[in-house]
């Protein structure tokens, strides 16, 4: 009986020694990896670099598209530049027509009322020559109004570019781990006082 007890004690002692050696070896491995990576805690290697919405916002505010590049949403760049390019193109179109109609109206008005600027008549754009003063004044005011609208549209597109980059940056850090679950469960609802389906959201 004593021999059996001694054998059991010997086996237990050997297992404990091996287990202790394994722990020491594992600790040594962790220290080695930590020394190589330069991190005190080996679990730090699993942590992702923090994605800052503030940086995305500032970059998009400085220049459109930089926030999308920071978020690595490169497919959005054609949309951003397309929308802002269209707004800029409309602004340039309206501004050019405004200058032309304003000049033509001014020359025709001065020629009729002040009897001056007749030498500048040839500088009027060809398509505006047949128009009357009243028509030129109308188109001048219309293009002036459209300039304001196109400038506002451009600023709105710039603002949407900033909002898009900020929202994307926030979603980058949104928790989509396995600890989140969404289930549909049949049962009785105390709120509705009837049987039905319940939508259960679990966050651990």
PDB file of C-alpha atoms in Angstrom:
ATOM      1  CA  UNK A   1       0.000   0.000   0.000  1.00  0.00           C
ATOM      2  CA  UNK A   2       2.848   2.337   0.861  1.00  0.00           C
ATOM      3  CA  UNK A   3       4.465   1.513  -2.481  1.00  0.00           C
ATOM      4  CA  UNK A   4       1.292   2.479  -4.360  1.00  0.00           C
ATOM      5  CA  UNK A   5       1.038   5.748  -2.447  1.00  0.00           C
ATOM      6  CA  UNK A   6       4.679   6.547  -3.197  1.00  0.00           C
ATOM      7  CA  UNK A   7       4.129   5.841  -6.922  1.00  0.00           C
ATOM      8  CA  UNK A   8       1.077   8.138  -7.018  1.00  0.00           C
ATOM      9  CA  UNK A   9       2.984  10.866  -5.173  1.00  0.00           C
ATOM     10  CA  UNK A  10       5.935  10.495  -7.568  1.00  0.00           C
ATOM     11  CA  UNK A  11       3.699  10.739 -10.664  1.00  0.00           C
ATOM     12  CA  UNK A  12       1.925  13.832  -9.253  1.00  0.00           C
ATOM     13  CA  UNK A  13       5.252  15.498  -8.446  1.00  0.00           C
ATOM     14  CA  UNK A  14       6.599  14.808 -11.949  1.00  0.00           C
ATOM     15  CA  UNK A  15       3.456  16.205 -13.599  1.00  0.00           C
ATOM     16  CA  UNK A  16       3.602  19.301 -11.430  1.00  0.00           C
ATOM     17  CA  UNK A  17       7.265  19.785 -12.306  1.00  0.00           C
ATOM     18  CA  UNK A  18       6.555  19.422 -16.043  1.00  0.00           C
ATOM     19  CA  UNK A  19       3.582  21.834 -15.794  1.00  0.00           C
ATOM     20  CA  UNK A  20       5.720  24.387 -13.948  1.00  0.00           C
ATOM     21  CA  UNK A  21       8.448  24.086 -16.562  1.00  0.00           C
ATOM     22  CA  UNK A  22       5.868  24.603 -19.327  1.00  0.00           C
ATOM     23  CA  UNK A  23       4.611  27.800 -17.630  1.00  0.00           C
ATOM     24  CA  UNK A  24       8.166  29.071 -17.328  1.00  0.00           C
ATOM     25  CA  UNK A  25       8.818  28.238 -20.993  1.00  0.00           C
ATOM     26  CA  UNK A  26       5.608  30.004 -22.061  1.00  0.00           C
ATOM     27  CA  UNK A  27       6.553  33.039 -19.988  1.00  0.00           C
ATOM     28  CA  UNK A  28       9.973  33.068 -21.601  1.00  0.00           C
ATOM     29  CA  UNK A  29       8.386  32.919 -25.052  1.00  0.00           C
ATOM     30  CA  UNK A  30       6.097  35.841 -24.234  1.00  0.00           C
ATOM     31  CA  UNK A  31       9.027  37.879 -22.931  1.00  0.00           C
ATOM     32  CA  UNK A  32      11.031  37.029 -26.048  1.00  0.00           C
ATOM     33  CA  UNK A  33       8.225  38.101 -28.387  1.00  0.00           C
ATOM     34  CA  UNK A  34       7.616  41.216 -26.310  1.00  0.00           C
ATOM     35  CA  UNK A  35      11.309  42.055 -26.494  1.00  0.00           C
ATOM     36  CA  UNK A  36      11.335  41.617 -30.275  1.00  0.00           C
ATOM     37  CA  UNK A  37       8.185  43.649 -30.836  1.00  0.00           C
ATOM     38  CA  UNK A  38       9.148  46.254 -28.274  1.00  0.00           C
ATOM     39  CA  UNK A  39       5.836  45.900 -26.413  1.00  0.00           C
ATOM     40  CA  UNK A  40       5.484  45.181 -22.713  1.00  0.00           C
ATOM     41  CA  UNK A  41       2.271  43.233 -23.209  1.00  0.00           C
ATOM     42  CA  UNK A  42       2.061  40.672 -26.000  1.00  0.00           C
ATOM     43  CA  UNK A  43      -1.699  41.253 -26.248  1.00  0.00           C
ATOM     44  CA  UNK A  44      -0.942  44.749 -27.535  1.00  0.00           C
ATOM     45  CA  UNK A  45      -0.062  43.193 -30.897  1.00  0.00           C
ATOM     46  CA  UNK A  46      -3.731  42.382 -31.441  1.00  0.00           C
ATOM     47  CA  UNK A  47      -4.852  45.946 -30.918  1.00  0.00           C
ATOM     48  CA  UNK A  48      -5.519  47.987 -33.985  1.00  0.00           C
ATOM     49  CA  UNK A  49      -4.239  51.464 -34.411  1.00  0.00           C
ATOM     50  CA  UNK A  50      -6.913  53.933 -33.354  1.00  0.00           C
ATOM     51  CA  UNK A  51      -8.780  55.487 -36.285  1.00  0.00           C
ATOM     52  CA  UNK A  52      -9.443  59.132 -35.501  1.00  0.00           C
ATOM     53  CA  UNK A  53     -12.638  60.788 -36.827  1.00  0.00           C
ATOM     54  CA  UNK A  54     -11.066  64.141 -35.961  1.00  0.00           C
ATOM     55  CA  UNK A  55      -8.210  63.576 -38.415  1.00  0.00           C
ATOM     56  CA  UNK A  56     -10.652  62.519 -41.139  1.00  0.00           C
ATOM     57  CA  UNK A  57     -12.743  65.653 -40.526  1.00  0.00           C
ATOM     58  CA  UNK A  58      -9.786  68.025 -40.610  1.00  0.00           C
ATOM     59  CA  UNK A  59      -8.342  66.488 -43.775  1.00  0.00           C
ATOM     60  CA  UNK A  60     -11.667  66.676 -45.604  1.00  0.00           C
ATOM     61  CA  UNK A  61     -12.108  70.287 -44.490  1.00  0.00           C
ATOM     62  CA  UNK A  62      -8.650  71.216 -45.791  1.00  0.00           C
ATOM     63  CA  UNK A  63      -9.105  69.493 -49.151  1.00  0.00           C
ATOM     64  CA  UNK A  64     -12.034  67.360 -50.389  1.00  0.00           C
ATOM     65  CA  UNK A  65     -11.265  63.670 -50.646  1.00  0.00           C
ATOM     66  CA  UNK A  66      -8.404  63.557 -48.154  1.00  0.00           C
ATOM     67  CA  UNK A  67     -10.722  62.234 -45.459  1.00  0.00           C
ATOM     68  CA  UNK A  68     -11.926  59.461 -47.755  1.00  0.00           C
ATOM     69  CA  UNK A  69      -8.302  58.567 -48.517  1.00  0.00           C
ATOM     70  CA  UNK A  70      -7.578  58.450 -44.758  1.00  0.00           C
ATOM     71  CA  UNK A  71     -10.579  56.119 -44.315  1.00  0.00           C
ATOM     72  CA  UNK A  72      -9.354  54.044 -47.289  1.00  0.00           C
ATOM     73  CA  UNK A  73     -12.664  54.560 -49.096  1.00  0.00           C
ATOM     74  CA  UNK A  74     -11.003  55.233 -52.444  1.00  0.00           C
ATOM     75  CA  UNK A  75     -14.119  54.326 -54.441  1.00  0.00           C
ATOM     76  CA  UNK A  76     -15.801  57.476 -53.097  1.00  0.00           C
ATOM     77  CA  UNK A  77     -13.220  59.818 -54.628  1.00  0.00           C
ATOM     78  CA  UNK A  78     -14.857  59.917 -58.107  1.00  0.00           C
ATOM     79  CA  UNK A  79     -18.182  60.764 -56.443  1.00  0.00           C
ATOM     80  CA  UNK A  80     -16.677  63.557 -54.342  1.00  0.00           C
ATOM     81  CA  UNK A  81     -14.674  65.104 -57.160  1.00  0.00           C
ATOM     82  CA  UNK A  82     -17.483  64.579 -59.667  1.00  0.00           C
ATOM     83  CA  UNK A  83     -20.031  66.428 -57.520  1.00  0.00           C
ATOM     84  CA  UNK A  84     -17.682  69.265 -56.619  1.00  0.00           C
ATOM     85  CA  UNK A  85     -16.349  69.496 -60.179  1.00  0.00           C
ATOM     86  CA  UNK A  86     -19.899  69.822 -61.507  1.00  0.00           C
ATOM     87  CA  UNK A  87     -20.641  72.571 -58.980  1.00  0.00           C
ATOM     88  CA  UNK A  88     -17.441  74.395 -59.917  1.00  0.00           C
ATOM     89  CA  UNK A  89     -18.238  74.034 -63.630  1.00  0.00           C
ATOM     90  CA  UNK A  90     -21.733  75.503 -63.182  1.00  0.00           C
ATOM     91  CA  UNK A  91     -20.262  78.391 -61.196  1.00  0.00           C
ATOM     92  CA  UNK A  92     -17.711  79.175 -63.928  1.00  0.00           C
ATOM     93  CA  UNK A  93     -20.398  78.955 -66.629  1.00  0.00           C
ATOM     94  CA  UNK A  94     -22.724  81.340 -64.803  1.00  0.00           C
ATOM     95  CA  UNK A  95     -19.931  83.760 -63.933  1.00  0.00           C
ATOM     96  CA  UNK A  96     -18.752  83.968 -67.545  1.00  0.00           C
ATOM     97  CA  UNK A  97     -22.275  84.597 -68.863  1.00  0.00           C
ATOM     98  CA  UNK A  98     -22.933  87.143 -66.141  1.00  0.00           C
ATOM     99  CA  UNK A  99     -19.882  89.166 -67.133  1.00  0.00           C
ATOM    100  CA  UNK A 100     -20.816  89.009 -70.826  1.00  0.00           C
ATOM    101  CA  UNK A 101     -24.459  90.050 -70.349  1.00  0.00           C
ATOM    102  CA  UNK A 102     -23.527  92.781 -67.883  1.00  0.00           C
ATOM    103  CA  UNK A 103     -21.000  94.227 -70.351  1.00  0.00           C
ATOM    104  CA  UNK A 104     -23.470  94.072 -73.264  1.00  0.00           C
ATOM    105  CA  UNK A 105     -26.226  95.717 -71.227  1.00  0.00           C
ATOM    106  CA  UNK A 106     -23.896  98.469 -70.038  1.00  0.00           C
ATOM    107  CA  UNK A 107     -22.698  99.284 -73.591  1.00  0.00           C
ATOM    108  CA  UNK A 108     -26.207  99.366 -75.069  1.00  0.00           C
ATOM    109  CA  UNK A 109     -27.534 101.443 -72.198  1.00  0.00           C
ATOM    110  CA  UNK A 110     -24.702 103.980 -72.479  1.00  0.00           C
ATOM    111  CA  UNK A 111     -25.126 104.206 -76.230  1.00  0.00           C
ATOM    112  CA  UNK A 112     -28.830 104.910 -75.900  1.00  0.00           C
ATOM    113  CA  UNK A 113     -28.897 107.186 -72.881  1.00  0.00           C
ATOM    114  CA  UNK A 114     -25.429 108.745 -72.612  1.00  0.00           C
ATOM    115  CA  UNK A 115     -24.477 108.502 -76.287  1.00  0.00           C
ATOM    116  CA  UNK A 116     -21.096 106.969 -75.332  1.00  0.00           C
ATOM    117  CA  UNK A 117     -19.196 103.643 -75.568  1.00  0.00           C
ATOM    118  CA  UNK A 118     -20.166 103.165 -79.226  1.00  0.00           C
ATOM    119  CA  UNK A 119     -16.561 102.156 -79.946  1.00  0.00           C
ATOM    120  CA  UNK A 120     -16.960  99.198 -77.575  1.00  0.00           C
ATOM    121  CA  UNK A 121     -20.047  97.867 -79.364  1.00  0.00           C
ATOM    122  CA  UNK A 122     -17.943  95.455 -81.434  1.00  0.00           C
ATOM    123  CA  UNK A 123     -16.658  93.835 -78.241  1.00  0.00           C
ATOM    124  CA  UNK A 124     -20.112  92.572 -77.316  1.00  0.00           C
ATOM    125  CA  UNK A 125     -20.382  88.788 -77.644  1.00  0.00           C
ATOM    126  CA  UNK A 126     -21.946  87.862 -80.971  1.00  0.00           C
ATOM    127  CA  UNK A 127     -24.909  85.924 -79.556  1.00  0.00           C
ATOM    128  CA  UNK A 128     -25.828  88.869 -77.320  1.00  0.00           C
ATOM    129  CA  UNK A 129     -25.868  91.556 -80.008  1.00  0.00           C
ATOM    130  CA  UNK A 130     -29.464  90.892 -81.205  1.00  0.00           C
ATOM    131  CA  UNK A 131     -30.867  91.024 -77.654  1.00  0.00           C
ATOM    132  CA  UNK A 132     -32.589  94.129 -76.335  1.00  0.00           C
ATOM    133  CA  UNK A 133     -31.554  96.023 -73.235  1.00  0.00           C
ATOM    134  CA  UNK A 134     -34.466  94.565 -71.302  1.00  0.00           C
ATOM    135  CA  UNK A 135     -33.503  91.000 -72.265  1.00  0.00           C
ATOM    136  CA  UNK A 136     -29.858  91.638 -71.381  1.00  0.00           C
ATOM    137  CA  UNK A 137     -30.852  93.041 -68.009  1.00  0.00           C
ATOM    138  CA  UNK A 138     -33.049  90.012 -67.357  1.00  0.00           C
ATOM    139  CA  UNK A 139     -30.325  87.514 -68.275  1.00  0.00           C
ATOM    140  CA  UNK A 140     -27.735  89.488 -66.302  1.00  0.00           C
ATOM    141  CA  UNK A 141     -29.863  89.261 -63.138  1.00  0.00           C
ATOM    142  CA  UNK A 142     -30.611  85.593 -63.762  1.00  0.00           C
ATOM    143  CA  UNK A 143     -26.960  84.651 -64.158  1.00  0.00           C
ATOM    144  CA  UNK A 144     -26.116  86.698 -61.063  1.00  0.00           C
ATOM    145  CA  UNK A 145     -28.653  84.691 -59.069  1.00  0.00           C
ATOM    146  CA  UNK A 146     -27.378  81.404 -60.509  1.00  0.00           C
ATOM    147  CA  UNK A 147     -23.847  82.317 -59.410  1.00  0.00           C
ATOM    148  CA  UNK A 148     -25.060  82.467 -55.824  1.00  0.00           C
ATOM    149  CA  UNK A 149     -26.875  79.144 -56.147  1.00  0.00           C
ATOM    150  CA  UNK A 150     -23.875  77.382 -57.673  1.00  0.00           C
ATOM    151  CA  UNK A 151     -21.574  78.772 -54.957  1.00  0.00           C
ATOM    152  CA  UNK A 152     -23.956  77.510 -52.271  1.00  0.00           C
ATOM    153  CA  UNK A 153     -24.167  74.116 -54.001  1.00  0.00           C
ATOM    154  CA  UNK A 154     -20.366  73.905 -54.069  1.00  0.00           C
ATOM    155  CA  UNK A 155     -20.169  74.646 -50.337  1.00  0.00           C
ATOM    156  CA  UNK A 156     -22.887  72.079 -49.625  1.00  0.00           C
ATOM    157  CA  UNK A 157     -20.931  69.428 -51.549  1.00  0.00           C
ATOM    158  CA  UNK A 158     -17.814  70.344 -49.555  1.00  0.00           C
ATOM    159  CA  UNK A 159     -19.784  70.009 -46.326  1.00  0.00           C
ATOM    160  CA  UNK A 160     -21.216  66.625 -47.341  1.00  0.00           C
ATOM    161  CA  UNK A 161     -17.697  65.466 -48.132  1.00  0.00           C
ATOM    162  CA  UNK A 162     -16.680  66.356 -44.563  1.00  0.00           C
ATOM    163  CA  UNK A 163     -19.741  64.672 -43.043  1.00  0.00           C
ATOM    164  CA  UNK A 164     -19.171  61.519 -45.083  1.00  0.00           C
ATOM    165  CA  UNK A 165     -15.527  61.253 -43.996  1.00  0.00           C
ATOM    166  CA  UNK A 166     -16.440  61.845 -40.338  1.00  0.00           C
ATOM    167  CA  UNK A 167     -19.225  59.239 -40.294  1.00  0.00           C
ATOM    168  CA  UNK A 168     -17.022  56.673 -42.044  1.00  0.00           C
ATOM    169  CA  UNK A 169     -14.251  57.265 -39.515  1.00  0.00           C
ATOM    170  CA  UNK A 170     -16.682  56.739 -36.615  1.00  0.00           C
ATOM    171  CA  UNK A 171     -17.959  53.519 -38.180  1.00  0.00           C
ATOM    172  CA  UNK A 172     -14.368  52.269 -38.469  1.00  0.00           C
ATOM    173  CA  UNK A 173     -14.236  51.942 -34.677  1.00  0.00           C
ATOM    174  CA  UNK A 174     -17.797  50.575 -34.324  1.00  0.00           C
ATOM    175  CA  UNK A 175     -17.884  47.277 -32.437  1.00  0.00           C
ATOM    176  CA  UNK A 176     -18.806  44.425 -34.769  1.00  0.00           C
ATOM    177  CA  UNK A 177     -17.284  41.679 -32.627  1.00  0.00           C
ATOM    178  CA  UNK A 178     -18.939  38.274 -31.963  1.00  0.00           C
ATOM    179  CA  UNK A 179     -20.095  39.669 -28.594  1.00  0.00           C
ATOM    180  CA  UNK A 180     -22.832  41.507 -30.479  1.00  0.00           C
ATOM    181  CA  UNK A 181     -25.899  39.520 -31.477  1.00  0.00           C
ATOM    182  CA  UNK A 182     -29.317  40.258 -32.892  1.00  0.00           C
ATOM    183  CA  UNK A 183     -32.041  37.625 -32.607  1.00  0.00           C
ATOM    184  CA  UNK A 184     -35.723  37.304 -33.451  1.00  0.00           C
ATOM    185  CA  UNK A 185     -37.578  35.374 -30.762  1.00  0.00           C
ATOM    186  CA  UNK A 186     -41.280  34.463 -30.575  1.00  0.00           C
ATOM    187  CA  UNK A 187     -43.022  34.984 -27.252  1.00  0.00           C
ATOM    188  CA  UNK A 188     -45.357  37.062 -25.140  1.00  0.00           C
ATOM    189  CA  UNK A 189     -44.857  40.832 -24.999  1.00  0.00           C
ATOM    190  CA  UNK A 190     -45.631  42.519 -21.701  1.00  0.00           C
ATOM    191  CA  UNK A 191     -45.661  45.878 -23.441  1.00  0.00           C
ATOM    192  CA  UNK A 192     -48.119  44.948 -26.197  1.00  0.00           C
ATOM    193  CA  UNK A 193     -49.999  42.409 -24.016  1.00  0.00           C
ATOM    194  CA  UNK A 194     -50.034  39.908 -26.860  1.00  0.00           C
ATOM    195  CA  UNK A 195     -48.015  37.123 -28.449  1.00  0.00           C
ATOM    196  CA  UNK A 196     -45.671  37.987 -31.278  1.00  0.00           C
ATOM    197  CA  UNK A 197     -42.062  38.264 -32.372  1.00  0.00           C
ATOM    198  CA  UNK A 198     -39.430  40.058 -30.311  1.00  0.00           C
ATOM    199  CA  UNK A 199     -36.226  41.599 -31.626  1.00  0.00           C
ATOM    200  CA  UNK A 200     -33.482  40.937 -29.062  1.00  0.00           C
ATOM    201  CA  UNK A 201     -30.195  42.826 -29.180  1.00  0.00           C
ATOM    202  CA  UNK A 202     -27.454  41.400 -26.966  1.00  0.00           C
ATOM    203  CA  UNK A 203     -24.317  43.296 -26.020  1.00  0.00           C
ATOM    204  CA  UNK A 204     -21.765  41.559 -23.830  1.00  0.00           C
TER     205      UNK A 204
END
